[in-house]
């Protein structure tokens, strides 16, 4: 097991500066680690790799990193304080103008299921007053006018400004699927198009389940 752990530096946008760094060693621990074992902005190395990295540390860079980190944390705290202050002022104004309504609406939103909320919104669309109210809650920059496009891969219309429609998904086609067996009691499906396995029994550990999608990516 590797015993050294190097925390990767990040820039002002939170991107790891050392992304893609590879550390290799001929010792058993080093050989057992992937060449680029990046996980949550960390790279795991053996004790020899850790010693080598420590020998080339840039002390000025470390100081800049700590300074940038402190500055970013302070900015985040200040922004959070300003946001709380804005929210508190808005709540006070709401209590003056329409007392009790915020608590009533927040309670109802928590109590209703998503399907019940959707049903009420669609019912409100059927009246002029209801539509005016919803147009205020959902202005065009929040809920844009439809701009559908057609994907030749999945044969579906989509609007890339709506998050739920940005991903193209294709299920494993039946004509490319083969039923696989381990003895006469354990079976699963193998897709010959994407080389993935799915419908794998939960208790079966020899094969990983790649899920129901043959393709997940951008629309074409």
mmCIF file with all atom_site columns, C-alpha atoms in Angstrom:
data_model
loop_
_atom_site.group_PDB
_atom_site.id
_atom_site.type_symbol
_atom_site.label_atom_id
_atom_site.label_alt_id
_atom_site.label_comp_id
_atom_site.label_asym_id
_atom_site.label_entity_id
_atom_site.label_seq_id
_atom_site.pdbx_PDB_ins_code
_atom_site.Cartn_x
_atom_site.Cartn_y
_atom_site.Cartn_z
_atom_site.occupancy
_atom_site.B_iso_or_equiv
_atom_site.pdbx_formal_charge
_atom_site.auth_seq_id
_atom_site.auth_comp_id
_atom_site.auth_asym_id
_atom_site.auth_atom_id
_atom_site.pdbx_PDB_model_num
ATOM 1   C CA . UNK A 1 1   ? 0.000   0.000   0.000   1.00 0.00 ? 1   UNK A CA 1
ATOM 2   C CA . UNK A 1 2   ? 1.383   3.419   -0.903  1.00 0.00 ? 2   UNK A CA 1
ATOM 3   C CA . UNK A 1 3   ? 2.030   5.566   2.160   1.00 0.00 ? 3   UNK A CA 1
ATOM 4   C CA . UNK A 1 4   ? 2.754   8.976   0.618   1.00 0.00 ? 4   UNK A CA 1
ATOM 5   C CA . UNK A 1 5   ? -0.012  11.435  -0.274  1.00 0.00 ? 5   UNK A CA 1
ATOM 6   C CA . UNK A 1 6   ? 0.567   14.634  -2.235  1.00 0.00 ? 6   UNK A CA 1
ATOM 7   C CA . UNK A 1 7   ? -2.179  17.280  -2.291  1.00 0.00 ? 7   UNK A CA 1
ATOM 8   C CA . UNK A 1 8   ? -2.360  18.946  -5.695  1.00 0.00 ? 8   UNK A CA 1
ATOM 9   C CA . UNK A 1 9   ? -2.245  22.753  -5.926  1.00 0.00 ? 9   UNK A CA 1
ATOM 10  C CA . UNK A 1 10  ? -5.255  24.498  -7.509  1.00 0.00 ? 10  UNK A CA 1
ATOM 11  C CA . UNK A 1 11  ? -5.563  27.769  -9.369  1.00 0.00 ? 11  UNK A CA 1
ATOM 12  C CA . UNK A 1 12  ? -8.072  30.565  -8.659  1.00 0.00 ? 12  UNK A CA 1
ATOM 13  C CA . UNK A 1 13  ? -10.808 28.565  -10.420 1.00 0.00 ? 13  UNK A CA 1
ATOM 14  C CA . UNK A 1 14  ? -10.150 25.445  -8.380  1.00 0.00 ? 14  UNK A CA 1
ATOM 15  C CA . UNK A 1 15  ? -8.492  23.528  -11.262 1.00 0.00 ? 15  UNK A CA 1
ATOM 16  C CA . UNK A 1 16  ? -5.605  21.247  -10.191 1.00 0.00 ? 16  UNK A CA 1
ATOM 17  C CA . UNK A 1 17  ? -2.363  22.845  -11.406 1.00 0.00 ? 17  UNK A CA 1
ATOM 18  C CA . UNK A 1 18  ? -0.641  19.445  -11.505 1.00 0.00 ? 18  UNK A CA 1
ATOM 19  C CA . UNK A 1 19  ? -3.454  17.606  -13.300 1.00 0.00 ? 19  UNK A CA 1
ATOM 20  C CA . UNK A 1 20  ? -1.943  14.776  -15.339 1.00 0.00 ? 20  UNK A CA 1
ATOM 21  C CA . UNK A 1 21  ? 1.168   14.433  -13.155 1.00 0.00 ? 21  UNK A CA 1
ATOM 22  C CA . UNK A 1 22  ? 2.558   10.883  -13.215 1.00 0.00 ? 22  UNK A CA 1
ATOM 23  C CA . UNK A 1 23  ? 4.784   9.437   -10.511 1.00 0.00 ? 23  UNK A CA 1
ATOM 24  C CA . UNK A 1 24  ? 6.285   5.974   -11.034 1.00 0.00 ? 24  UNK A CA 1
ATOM 25  C CA . UNK A 1 25  ? 8.617   3.834   -8.950  1.00 0.00 ? 25  UNK A CA 1
ATOM 26  C CA . UNK A 1 26  ? 10.040  0.335   -9.400  1.00 0.00 ? 26  UNK A CA 1
ATOM 27  C CA . UNK A 1 27  ? 9.315   -0.674  -5.803  1.00 0.00 ? 27  UNK A CA 1
ATOM 28  C CA . UNK A 1 28  ? 6.359   -3.035  -5.127  1.00 0.00 ? 28  UNK A CA 1
ATOM 29  C CA . UNK A 1 29  ? 4.249   -0.227  -3.678  1.00 0.00 ? 29  UNK A CA 1
ATOM 30  C CA . UNK A 1 30  ? 4.946   1.991   -6.674  1.00 0.00 ? 30  UNK A CA 1
ATOM 31  C CA . UNK A 1 31  ? 4.150   -0.771  -9.145  1.00 0.00 ? 31  UNK A CA 1
ATOM 32  C CA . UNK A 1 32  ? 0.825   -1.466  -7.481  1.00 0.00 ? 32  UNK A CA 1
ATOM 33  C CA . UNK A 1 33  ? -0.279  2.141   -7.887  1.00 0.00 ? 33  UNK A CA 1
ATOM 34  C CA . UNK A 1 34  ? -1.718  3.333   -11.229 1.00 0.00 ? 34  UNK A CA 1
ATOM 35  C CA . UNK A 1 35  ? 0.612   5.692   -13.082 1.00 0.00 ? 35  UNK A CA 1
ATOM 36  C CA . UNK A 1 36  ? -1.775  8.585   -12.551 1.00 0.00 ? 36  UNK A CA 1
ATOM 37  C CA . UNK A 1 37  ? -3.875  7.700   -9.499  1.00 0.00 ? 37  UNK A CA 1
ATOM 38  C CA . UNK A 1 38  ? -5.710  10.995  -9.270  1.00 0.00 ? 38  UNK A CA 1
ATOM 39  C CA . UNK A 1 39  ? -8.671  11.091  -6.927  1.00 0.00 ? 39  UNK A CA 1
ATOM 40  C CA . UNK A 1 40  ? -10.300 14.254  -5.612  1.00 0.00 ? 40  UNK A CA 1
ATOM 41  C CA . UNK A 1 41  ? -7.261  16.353  -6.629  1.00 0.00 ? 41  UNK A CA 1
ATOM 42  C CA . UNK A 1 42  ? -4.851  14.012  -4.814  1.00 0.00 ? 42  UNK A CA 1
ATOM 43  C CA . UNK A 1 43  ? -2.190  11.695  -6.203  1.00 0.00 ? 43  UNK A CA 1
ATOM 44  C CA . UNK A 1 44  ? -1.197  8.618   -4.229  1.00 0.00 ? 44  UNK A CA 1
ATOM 45  C CA . UNK A 1 45  ? 2.512   7.684   -4.349  1.00 0.00 ? 45  UNK A CA 1
ATOM 46  C CA . UNK A 1 46  ? 4.894   5.295   -2.594  1.00 0.00 ? 46  UNK A CA 1
ATOM 47  C CA . UNK A 1 47  ? 7.326   6.529   0.089   1.00 0.00 ? 47  UNK A CA 1
ATOM 48  C CA . UNK A 1 48  ? 10.134  6.830   -2.467  1.00 0.00 ? 48  UNK A CA 1
ATOM 49  C CA . UNK A 1 49  ? 7.999   8.950   -4.781  1.00 0.00 ? 49  UNK A CA 1
ATOM 50  C CA . UNK A 1 50  ? 6.947   11.121  -1.851  1.00 0.00 ? 50  UNK A CA 1
ATOM 51  C CA . UNK A 1 51  ? 10.601  11.658  -0.870  1.00 0.00 ? 51  UNK A CA 1
ATOM 52  C CA . UNK A 1 52  ? 11.521  12.558  -4.458  1.00 0.00 ? 52  UNK A CA 1
ATOM 53  C CA . UNK A 1 53  ? 8.674   15.054  -4.712  1.00 0.00 ? 53  UNK A CA 1
ATOM 54  C CA . UNK A 1 54  ? 9.522   16.618  -1.364  1.00 0.00 ? 54  UNK A CA 1
ATOM 55  C CA . UNK A 1 55  ? 13.115  17.149  -2.524  1.00 0.00 ? 55  UNK A CA 1
ATOM 56  C CA . UNK A 1 56  ? 11.961  19.463  -5.343  1.00 0.00 ? 56  UNK A CA 1
ATOM 57  C CA . UNK A 1 57  ? 9.302   21.400  -3.446  1.00 0.00 ? 57  UNK A CA 1
ATOM 58  C CA . UNK A 1 58  ? 9.119   25.089  -4.324  1.00 0.00 ? 58  UNK A CA 1
ATOM 59  C CA . UNK A 1 59  ? 8.801   26.882  -0.983  1.00 0.00 ? 59  UNK A CA 1
ATOM 60  C CA . UNK A 1 60  ? 7.724   30.128  -2.679  1.00 0.00 ? 60  UNK A CA 1
ATOM 61  C CA . UNK A 1 61  ? 5.029   28.223  -4.559  1.00 0.00 ? 61  UNK A CA 1
ATOM 62  C CA . UNK A 1 62  ? 3.827   26.710  -1.283  1.00 0.00 ? 62  UNK A CA 1
ATOM 63  C CA . UNK A 1 63  ? 3.617   30.197  0.239   1.00 0.00 ? 63  UNK A CA 1
ATOM 64  C CA . UNK A 1 64  ? 1.667   31.449  -2.798  1.00 0.00 ? 64  UNK A CA 1
ATOM 65  C CA . UNK A 1 65  ? -0.652  28.453  -2.567  1.00 0.00 ? 65  UNK A CA 1
ATOM 66  C CA . UNK A 1 66  ? -1.379  29.085  1.120   1.00 0.00 ? 66  UNK A CA 1
ATOM 67  C CA . UNK A 1 67  ? -1.912  32.797  0.418   1.00 0.00 ? 67  UNK A CA 1
ATOM 68  C CA . UNK A 1 68  ? -4.262  32.108  -2.503  1.00 0.00 ? 68  UNK A CA 1
ATOM 69  C CA . UNK A 1 69  ? -6.145  29.513  -0.475  1.00 0.00 ? 69  UNK A CA 1
ATOM 70  C CA . UNK A 1 70  ? -6.600  31.931  2.430   1.00 0.00 ? 70  UNK A CA 1
ATOM 71  C CA . UNK A 1 71  ? -7.752  34.665  0.045   1.00 0.00 ? 71  UNK A CA 1
ATOM 72  C CA . UNK A 1 72  ? -10.237 32.373  -1.695  1.00 0.00 ? 72  UNK A CA 1
ATOM 73  C CA . UNK A 1 73  ? -11.633 31.169  1.646   1.00 0.00 ? 73  UNK A CA 1
ATOM 74  C CA . UNK A 1 74  ? -11.999 34.764  2.858   1.00 0.00 ? 74  UNK A CA 1
ATOM 75  C CA . UNK A 1 75  ? -13.756 35.784  -0.368  1.00 0.00 ? 75  UNK A CA 1
ATOM 76  C CA . UNK A 1 76  ? -16.111 32.820  -0.039  1.00 0.00 ? 76  UNK A CA 1
ATOM 77  C CA . UNK A 1 77  ? -16.929 33.761  3.570   1.00 0.00 ? 77  UNK A CA 1
ATOM 78  C CA . UNK A 1 78  ? -17.552 37.396  2.600   1.00 0.00 ? 78  UNK A CA 1
ATOM 79  C CA . UNK A 1 79  ? -19.803 36.399  -0.309  1.00 0.00 ? 79  UNK A CA 1
ATOM 80  C CA . UNK A 1 80  ? -21.744 34.010  1.949   1.00 0.00 ? 80  UNK A CA 1
ATOM 81  C CA . UNK A 1 81  ? -22.216 36.823  4.494   1.00 0.00 ? 81  UNK A CA 1
ATOM 82  C CA . UNK A 1 82  ? -23.456 39.215  1.777   1.00 0.00 ? 82  UNK A CA 1
ATOM 83  C CA . UNK A 1 83  ? -25.854 36.559  0.478   1.00 0.00 ? 83  UNK A CA 1
ATOM 84  C CA . UNK A 1 84  ? -27.264 35.961  3.977   1.00 0.00 ? 84  UNK A CA 1
ATOM 85  C CA . UNK A 1 85  ? -27.679 39.707  4.437   1.00 0.00 ? 85  UNK A CA 1
ATOM 86  C CA . UNK A 1 86  ? -29.546 40.044  1.105   1.00 0.00 ? 86  UNK A CA 1
ATOM 87  C CA . UNK A 1 87  ? -31.792 37.115  1.954   1.00 0.00 ? 87  UNK A CA 1
ATOM 88  C CA . UNK A 1 88  ? -32.542 38.526  5.401   1.00 0.00 ? 88  UNK A CA 1
ATOM 89  C CA . UNK A 1 89  ? -33.466 41.940  3.965   1.00 0.00 ? 89  UNK A CA 1
ATOM 90  C CA . UNK A 1 90  ? -35.710 40.294  1.372   1.00 0.00 ? 90  UNK A CA 1
ATOM 91  C CA . UNK A 1 91  ? -37.426 38.232  4.083   1.00 0.00 ? 91  UNK A CA 1
ATOM 92  C CA . UNK A 1 92  ? -38.045 41.339  6.214   1.00 0.00 ? 92  UNK A CA 1
ATOM 93  C CA . UNK A 1 93  ? -39.558 43.140  3.221   1.00 0.00 ? 93  UNK A CA 1
ATOM 94  C CA . UNK A 1 94  ? -41.763 40.127  2.464   1.00 0.00 ? 94  UNK A CA 1
ATOM 95  C CA . UNK A 1 95  ? -42.980 39.994  6.069   1.00 0.00 ? 95  UNK A CA 1
ATOM 96  C CA . UNK A 1 96  ? -43.943 43.672  5.865   1.00 0.00 ? 96  UNK A CA 1
ATOM 97  C CA . UNK A 1 97  ? -45.671 43.487  2.472   1.00 0.00 ? 97  UNK A CA 1
ATOM 98  C CA . UNK A 1 98  ? -47.293 40.034  2.608   1.00 0.00 ? 98  UNK A CA 1
ATOM 99  C CA . UNK A 1 99  ? -46.995 38.713  6.166   1.00 0.00 ? 99  UNK A CA 1
ATOM 100 C CA . UNK A 1 100 ? -47.075 34.944  6.594   1.00 0.00 ? 100 UNK A CA 1
ATOM 101 C CA . UNK A 1 101 ? -47.089 34.142  2.879   1.00 0.00 ? 101 UNK A CA 1
ATOM 102 C CA . UNK A 1 102 ? -43.457 33.059  2.656   1.00 0.00 ? 102 UNK A CA 1
ATOM 103 C CA . UNK A 1 103 ? -43.851 30.570  5.492   1.00 0.00 ? 103 UNK A CA 1
ATOM 104 C CA . UNK A 1 104 ? -47.060 29.241  3.939   1.00 0.00 ? 104 UNK A CA 1
ATOM 105 C CA . UNK A 1 105 ? -45.483 28.773  0.489   1.00 0.00 ? 105 UNK A CA 1
ATOM 106 C CA . UNK A 1 106 ? -42.266 27.232  1.839   1.00 0.00 ? 106 UNK A CA 1
ATOM 107 C CA . UNK A 1 107 ? -44.258 24.790  3.960   1.00 0.00 ? 107 UNK A CA 1
ATOM 108 C CA . UNK A 1 108 ? -46.430 23.834  0.994   1.00 0.00 ? 108 UNK A CA 1
ATOM 109 C CA . UNK A 1 109 ? -43.431 23.318  -1.307  1.00 0.00 ? 109 UNK A CA 1
ATOM 110 C CA . UNK A 1 110 ? -41.881 20.975  1.253   1.00 0.00 ? 110 UNK A CA 1
ATOM 111 C CA . UNK A 1 111 ? -45.159 19.137  1.885   1.00 0.00 ? 111 UNK A CA 1
ATOM 112 C CA . UNK A 1 112 ? -46.235 18.633  -1.749  1.00 0.00 ? 112 UNK A CA 1
ATOM 113 C CA . UNK A 1 113 ? -44.656 15.987  -3.939  1.00 0.00 ? 113 UNK A CA 1
ATOM 114 C CA . UNK A 1 114 ? -42.978 17.075  -7.188  1.00 0.00 ? 114 UNK A CA 1
ATOM 115 C CA . UNK A 1 115 ? -45.860 15.641  -9.208  1.00 0.00 ? 115 UNK A CA 1
ATOM 116 C CA . UNK A 1 116 ? -48.402 17.591  -7.120  1.00 0.00 ? 116 UNK A CA 1
ATOM 117 C CA . UNK A 1 117 ? -46.456 20.838  -7.632  1.00 0.00 ? 117 UNK A CA 1
ATOM 118 C CA . UNK A 1 118 ? -46.255 20.186  -11.379 1.00 0.00 ? 118 UNK A CA 1
ATOM 119 C CA . UNK A 1 119 ? -49.998 19.531  -11.484 1.00 0.00 ? 119 UNK A CA 1
ATOM 120 C CA . UNK A 1 120 ? -50.794 22.848  -9.725  1.00 0.00 ? 120 UNK A CA 1
ATOM 121 C CA . UNK A 1 121 ? -48.464 24.796  -12.019 1.00 0.00 ? 121 UNK A CA 1
ATOM 122 C CA . UNK A 1 122 ? -50.064 23.342  -15.132 1.00 0.00 ? 122 UNK A CA 1
ATOM 123 C CA . UNK A 1 123 ? -53.518 24.118  -13.769 1.00 0.00 ? 123 UNK A CA 1
ATOM 124 C CA . UNK A 1 124 ? -52.434 27.733  -13.144 1.00 0.00 ? 124 UNK A CA 1
ATOM 125 C CA . UNK A 1 125 ? -51.404 27.995  -16.818 1.00 0.00 ? 125 UNK A CA 1
ATOM 126 C CA . UNK A 1 126 ? -55.071 27.621  -17.810 1.00 0.00 ? 126 UNK A CA 1
ATOM 127 C CA . UNK A 1 127 ? -56.094 31.032  -16.414 1.00 0.00 ? 127 UNK A CA 1
ATOM 128 C CA . UNK A 1 128 ? -54.909 34.519  -17.380 1.00 0.00 ? 128 UNK A CA 1
ATOM 129 C CA . UNK A 1 129 ? -54.043 35.497  -13.790 1.00 0.00 ? 129 UNK A CA 1
ATOM 130 C CA . UNK A 1 130 ? -52.288 32.207  -13.176 1.00 0.00 ? 130 UNK A CA 1
ATOM 131 C CA . UNK A 1 131 ? -50.261 32.526  -16.374 1.00 0.00 ? 131 UNK A CA 1
ATOM 132 C CA . UNK A 1 132 ? -49.239 36.094  -15.471 1.00 0.00 ? 132 UNK A CA 1
ATOM 133 C CA . UNK A 1 133 ? -48.060 34.909  -12.060 1.00 0.00 ? 133 UNK A CA 1
ATOM 134 C CA . UNK A 1 134 ? -46.063 32.043  -13.546 1.00 0.00 ? 134 UNK A CA 1
ATOM 135 C CA . UNK A 1 135 ? -44.525 34.317  -16.195 1.00 0.00 ? 135 UNK A CA 1
ATOM 136 C CA . UNK A 1 136 ? -43.203 36.438  -13.314 1.00 0.00 ? 136 UNK A CA 1
ATOM 137 C CA . UNK A 1 137 ? -41.806 33.416  -11.485 1.00 0.00 ? 137 UNK A CA 1
ATOM 138 C CA . UNK A 1 138 ? -40.345 31.895  -14.662 1.00 0.00 ? 138 UNK A CA 1
ATOM 139 C CA . UNK A 1 139 ? -39.127 34.763  -16.906 1.00 0.00 ? 139 UNK A CA 1
ATOM 140 C CA . UNK A 1 140 ? -37.650 33.997  -20.330 1.00 0.00 ? 140 UNK A CA 1
ATOM 141 C CA . UNK A 1 141 ? -34.056 33.899  -19.056 1.00 0.00 ? 141 UNK A CA 1
ATOM 142 C CA . UNK A 1 142 ? -35.067 31.132  -16.631 1.00 0.00 ? 142 UNK A CA 1
ATOM 143 C CA . UNK A 1 143 ? -37.471 29.254  -18.922 1.00 0.00 ? 143 UNK A CA 1
ATOM 144 C CA . UNK A 1 144 ? -36.514 30.164  -22.515 1.00 0.00 ? 144 UNK A CA 1
ATOM 145 C CA . UNK A 1 145 ? -38.801 30.051  -25.531 1.00 0.00 ? 145 UNK A CA 1
ATOM 146 C CA . UNK A 1 146 ? -38.502 26.555  -27.079 1.00 0.00 ? 146 UNK A CA 1
ATOM 147 C CA . UNK A 1 147 ? -35.713 26.138  -29.616 1.00 0.00 ? 147 UNK A CA 1
ATOM 148 C CA . UNK A 1 148 ? -35.876 22.421  -30.446 1.00 0.00 ? 148 UNK A CA 1
ATOM 149 C CA . UNK A 1 149 ? -33.230 20.612  -32.447 1.00 0.00 ? 149 UNK A CA 1
ATOM 150 C CA . UNK A 1 150 ? -33.306 17.052  -33.774 1.00 0.00 ? 150 UNK A CA 1
ATOM 151 C CA . UNK A 1 151 ? -30.724 14.429  -32.835 1.00 0.00 ? 151 UNK A CA 1
ATOM 152 C CA . UNK A 1 152 ? -30.054 11.973  -35.648 1.00 0.00 ? 152 UNK A CA 1
ATOM 153 C CA . UNK A 1 153 ? -28.623 9.456   -33.177 1.00 0.00 ? 153 UNK A CA 1
ATOM 154 C CA . UNK A 1 154 ? -31.436 9.077   -30.639 1.00 0.00 ? 154 UNK A CA 1
ATOM 155 C CA . UNK A 1 155 ? -34.139 10.419  -33.011 1.00 0.00 ? 155 UNK A CA 1
ATOM 156 C CA . UNK A 1 156 ? -35.424 12.805  -30.324 1.00 0.00 ? 156 UNK A CA 1
ATOM 157 C CA . UNK A 1 157 ? -35.976 16.563  -30.202 1.00 0.00 ? 157 UNK A CA 1
ATOM 158 C CA . UNK A 1 158 ? -33.922 18.432  -27.613 1.00 0.00 ? 158 UNK A CA 1
ATOM 159 C CA . UNK A 1 159 ? -33.182 21.963  -26.443 1.00 0.00 ? 159 UNK A CA 1
ATOM 160 C CA . UNK A 1 160 ? -29.611 22.322  -25.183 1.00 0.00 ? 160 UNK A CA 1
ATOM 161 C CA . UNK A 1 161 ? -30.570 25.254  -22.930 1.00 0.00 ? 161 UNK A CA 1
ATOM 162 C CA . UNK A 1 162 ? -32.479 22.852  -20.681 1.00 0.00 ? 162 UNK A CA 1
ATOM 163 C CA . UNK A 1 163 ? -30.099 20.795  -18.552 1.00 0.00 ? 163 UNK A CA 1
ATOM 164 C CA . UNK A 1 164 ? -32.176 17.617  -18.592 1.00 0.00 ? 164 UNK A CA 1
ATOM 165 C CA . UNK A 1 165 ? -32.157 17.572  -22.420 1.00 0.00 ? 165 UNK A CA 1
ATOM 166 C CA . UNK A 1 166 ? -28.445 18.150  -23.036 1.00 0.00 ? 166 UNK A CA 1
ATOM 167 C CA . UNK A 1 167 ? -27.412 14.485  -22.821 1.00 0.00 ? 167 UNK A CA 1
ATOM 168 C CA . UNK A 1 168 ? -28.058 11.949  -25.574 1.00 0.00 ? 168 UNK A CA 1
ATOM 169 C CA . UNK A 1 169 ? -28.787 8.472   -24.186 1.00 0.00 ? 169 UNK A CA 1
ATOM 170 C CA . UNK A 1 170 ? -29.223 5.246   -26.128 1.00 0.00 ? 170 UNK A CA 1
ATOM 171 C CA . UNK A 1 171 ? -30.273 1.941   -24.580 1.00 0.00 ? 171 UNK A CA 1
ATOM 172 C CA . UNK A 1 172 ? -28.552 -1.282  -25.509 1.00 0.00 ? 172 UNK A CA 1
ATOM 173 C CA . UNK A 1 173 ? -30.195 -2.513  -28.750 1.00 0.00 ? 173 UNK A CA 1
ATOM 174 C CA . UNK A 1 174 ? -31.788 -5.952  -28.396 1.00 0.00 ? 174 UNK A CA 1
ATOM 175 C CA . UNK A 1 175 ? -30.282 -7.185  -31.664 1.00 0.00 ? 175 UNK A CA 1
ATOM 176 C CA . UNK A 1 176 ? -26.763 -6.568  -30.316 1.00 0.00 ? 176 UNK A CA 1
ATOM 177 C CA . UNK A 1 177 ? -27.333 -8.172  -26.901 1.00 0.00 ? 177 UNK A CA 1
ATOM 178 C CA . UNK A 1 178 ? -26.348 -11.672 -25.851 1.00 0.00 ? 178 UNK A CA 1
ATOM 179 C CA . UNK A 1 179 ? -27.419 -13.495 -22.689 1.00 0.00 ? 179 UNK A CA 1
ATOM 180 C CA . UNK A 1 180 ? -24.373 -14.613 -20.711 1.00 0.00 ? 180 UNK A CA 1
ATOM 181 C CA . UNK A 1 181 ? -24.312 -17.456 -18.173 1.00 0.00 ? 181 UNK A CA 1
ATOM 182 C CA . UNK A 1 182 ? -22.163 -18.558 -15.254 1.00 0.00 ? 182 UNK A CA 1
ATOM 183 C CA . UNK A 1 183 ? -23.317 -22.103 -14.465 1.00 0.00 ? 183 UNK A CA 1
ATOM 184 C CA . UNK A 1 184 ? -27.028 -22.628 -14.997 1.00 0.00 ? 184 UNK A CA 1
ATOM 185 C CA . UNK A 1 185 ? -28.252 -20.201 -12.318 1.00 0.00 ? 185 UNK A CA 1
ATOM 186 C CA . UNK A 1 186 ? -26.555 -16.843 -12.944 1.00 0.00 ? 186 UNK A CA 1
ATOM 187 C CA . UNK A 1 187 ? -27.159 -14.839 -16.117 1.00 0.00 ? 187 UNK A CA 1
ATOM 188 C CA . UNK A 1 188 ? -26.826 -11.265 -17.390 1.00 0.00 ? 188 UNK A CA 1
ATOM 189 C CA . UNK A 1 189 ? -26.848 -9.359  -20.659 1.00 0.00 ? 189 UNK A CA 1
ATOM 190 C CA . UNK A 1 190 ? -23.796 -8.412  -22.728 1.00 0.00 ? 190 UNK A CA 1
ATOM 191 C CA . UNK A 1 191 ? -23.981 -5.678  -25.390 1.00 0.00 ? 191 UNK A CA 1
ATOM 192 C CA . UNK A 1 192 ? -21.766 -6.443  -28.378 1.00 0.00 ? 192 UNK A CA 1
ATOM 193 C CA . UNK A 1 193 ? -22.020 -2.862  -29.617 1.00 0.00 ? 193 UNK A CA 1
ATOM 194 C CA . UNK A 1 194 ? -20.474 -1.087  -26.589 1.00 0.00 ? 194 UNK A CA 1
ATOM 195 C CA . UNK A 1 195 ? -18.935 -4.219  -24.980 1.00 0.00 ? 195 UNK A CA 1
ATOM 196 C CA . UNK A 1 196 ? -20.821 -3.454  -21.763 1.00 0.00 ? 196 UNK A CA 1
ATOM 197 C CA . UNK A 1 197 ? -22.618 -5.767  -19.353 1.00 0.00 ? 197 UNK A CA 1
ATOM 198 C CA . UNK A 1 198 ? -25.955 -4.992  -17.719 1.00 0.00 ? 198 UNK A CA 1
ATOM 199 C CA . UNK A 1 199 ? -28.750 -6.630  -15.717 1.00 0.00 ? 199 UNK A CA 1
ATOM 200 C CA . UNK A 1 200 ? -26.003 -8.257  -13.635 1.00 0.00 ? 200 UNK A CA 1
ATOM 201 C CA . UNK A 1 201 ? -27.371 -9.754  -10.363 1.00 0.00 ? 201 UNK A CA 1
ATOM 202 C CA . UNK A 1 202 ? -26.456 -7.622  -7.350  1.00 0.00 ? 202 UNK A CA 1
ATOM 203 C CA . UNK A 1 203 ? -24.794 -10.536 -5.557  1.00 0.00 ? 203 UNK A CA 1
ATOM 204 C CA . UNK A 1 204 ? -22.586 -11.478 -8.532  1.00 0.00 ? 204 UNK A CA 1
ATOM 205 C CA . UNK A 1 205 ? -19.153 -9.853  -8.180  1.00 0.00 ? 205 UNK A CA 1
ATOM 206 C CA . UNK A 1 206 ? -17.232 -11.343 -11.111 1.00 0.00 ? 206 UNK A CA 1
ATOM 207 C CA . UNK A 1 207 ? -18.765 -8.933  -13.647 1.00 0.00 ? 207 UNK A CA 1
ATOM 208 C CA . UNK A 1 208 ? -19.429 -5.213  -13.126 1.00 0.00 ? 208 UNK A CA 1
ATOM 209 C CA . UNK A 1 209 ? -22.770 -3.782  -14.246 1.00 0.00 ? 209 UNK A CA 1
ATOM 210 C CA . UNK A 1 210 ? -22.230 -0.975  -16.782 1.00 0.00 ? 210 UNK A CA 1
ATOM 211 C CA . UNK A 1 211 ? -25.843 0.169   -16.613 1.00 0.00 ? 211 UNK A CA 1
ATOM 212 C CA . UNK A 1 212 ? -28.740 0.374   -19.028 1.00 0.00 ? 212 UNK A CA 1
ATOM 213 C CA . UNK A 1 213 ? -27.206 2.893   -21.460 1.00 0.00 ? 213 UNK A CA 1
ATOM 214 C CA . UNK A 1 214 ? -25.242 1.841   -24.522 1.00 0.00 ? 214 UNK A CA 1
ATOM 215 C CA . UNK A 1 215 ? -24.284 5.432   -25.275 1.00 0.00 ? 215 UNK A CA 1
ATOM 216 C CA . UNK A 1 216 ? -24.232 8.584   -23.127 1.00 0.00 ? 216 UNK A CA 1
ATOM 217 C CA . UNK A 1 217 ? -22.870 11.752  -24.686 1.00 0.00 ? 217 UNK A CA 1
ATOM 218 C CA . UNK A 1 218 ? -23.669 14.774  -26.812 1.00 0.00 ? 218 UNK A CA 1
ATOM 219 C CA . UNK A 1 219 ? -26.543 14.923  -29.247 1.00 0.00 ? 219 UNK A CA 1
ATOM 220 C CA . UNK A 1 220 ? -25.608 14.753  -32.919 1.00 0.00 ? 220 UNK A CA 1
#
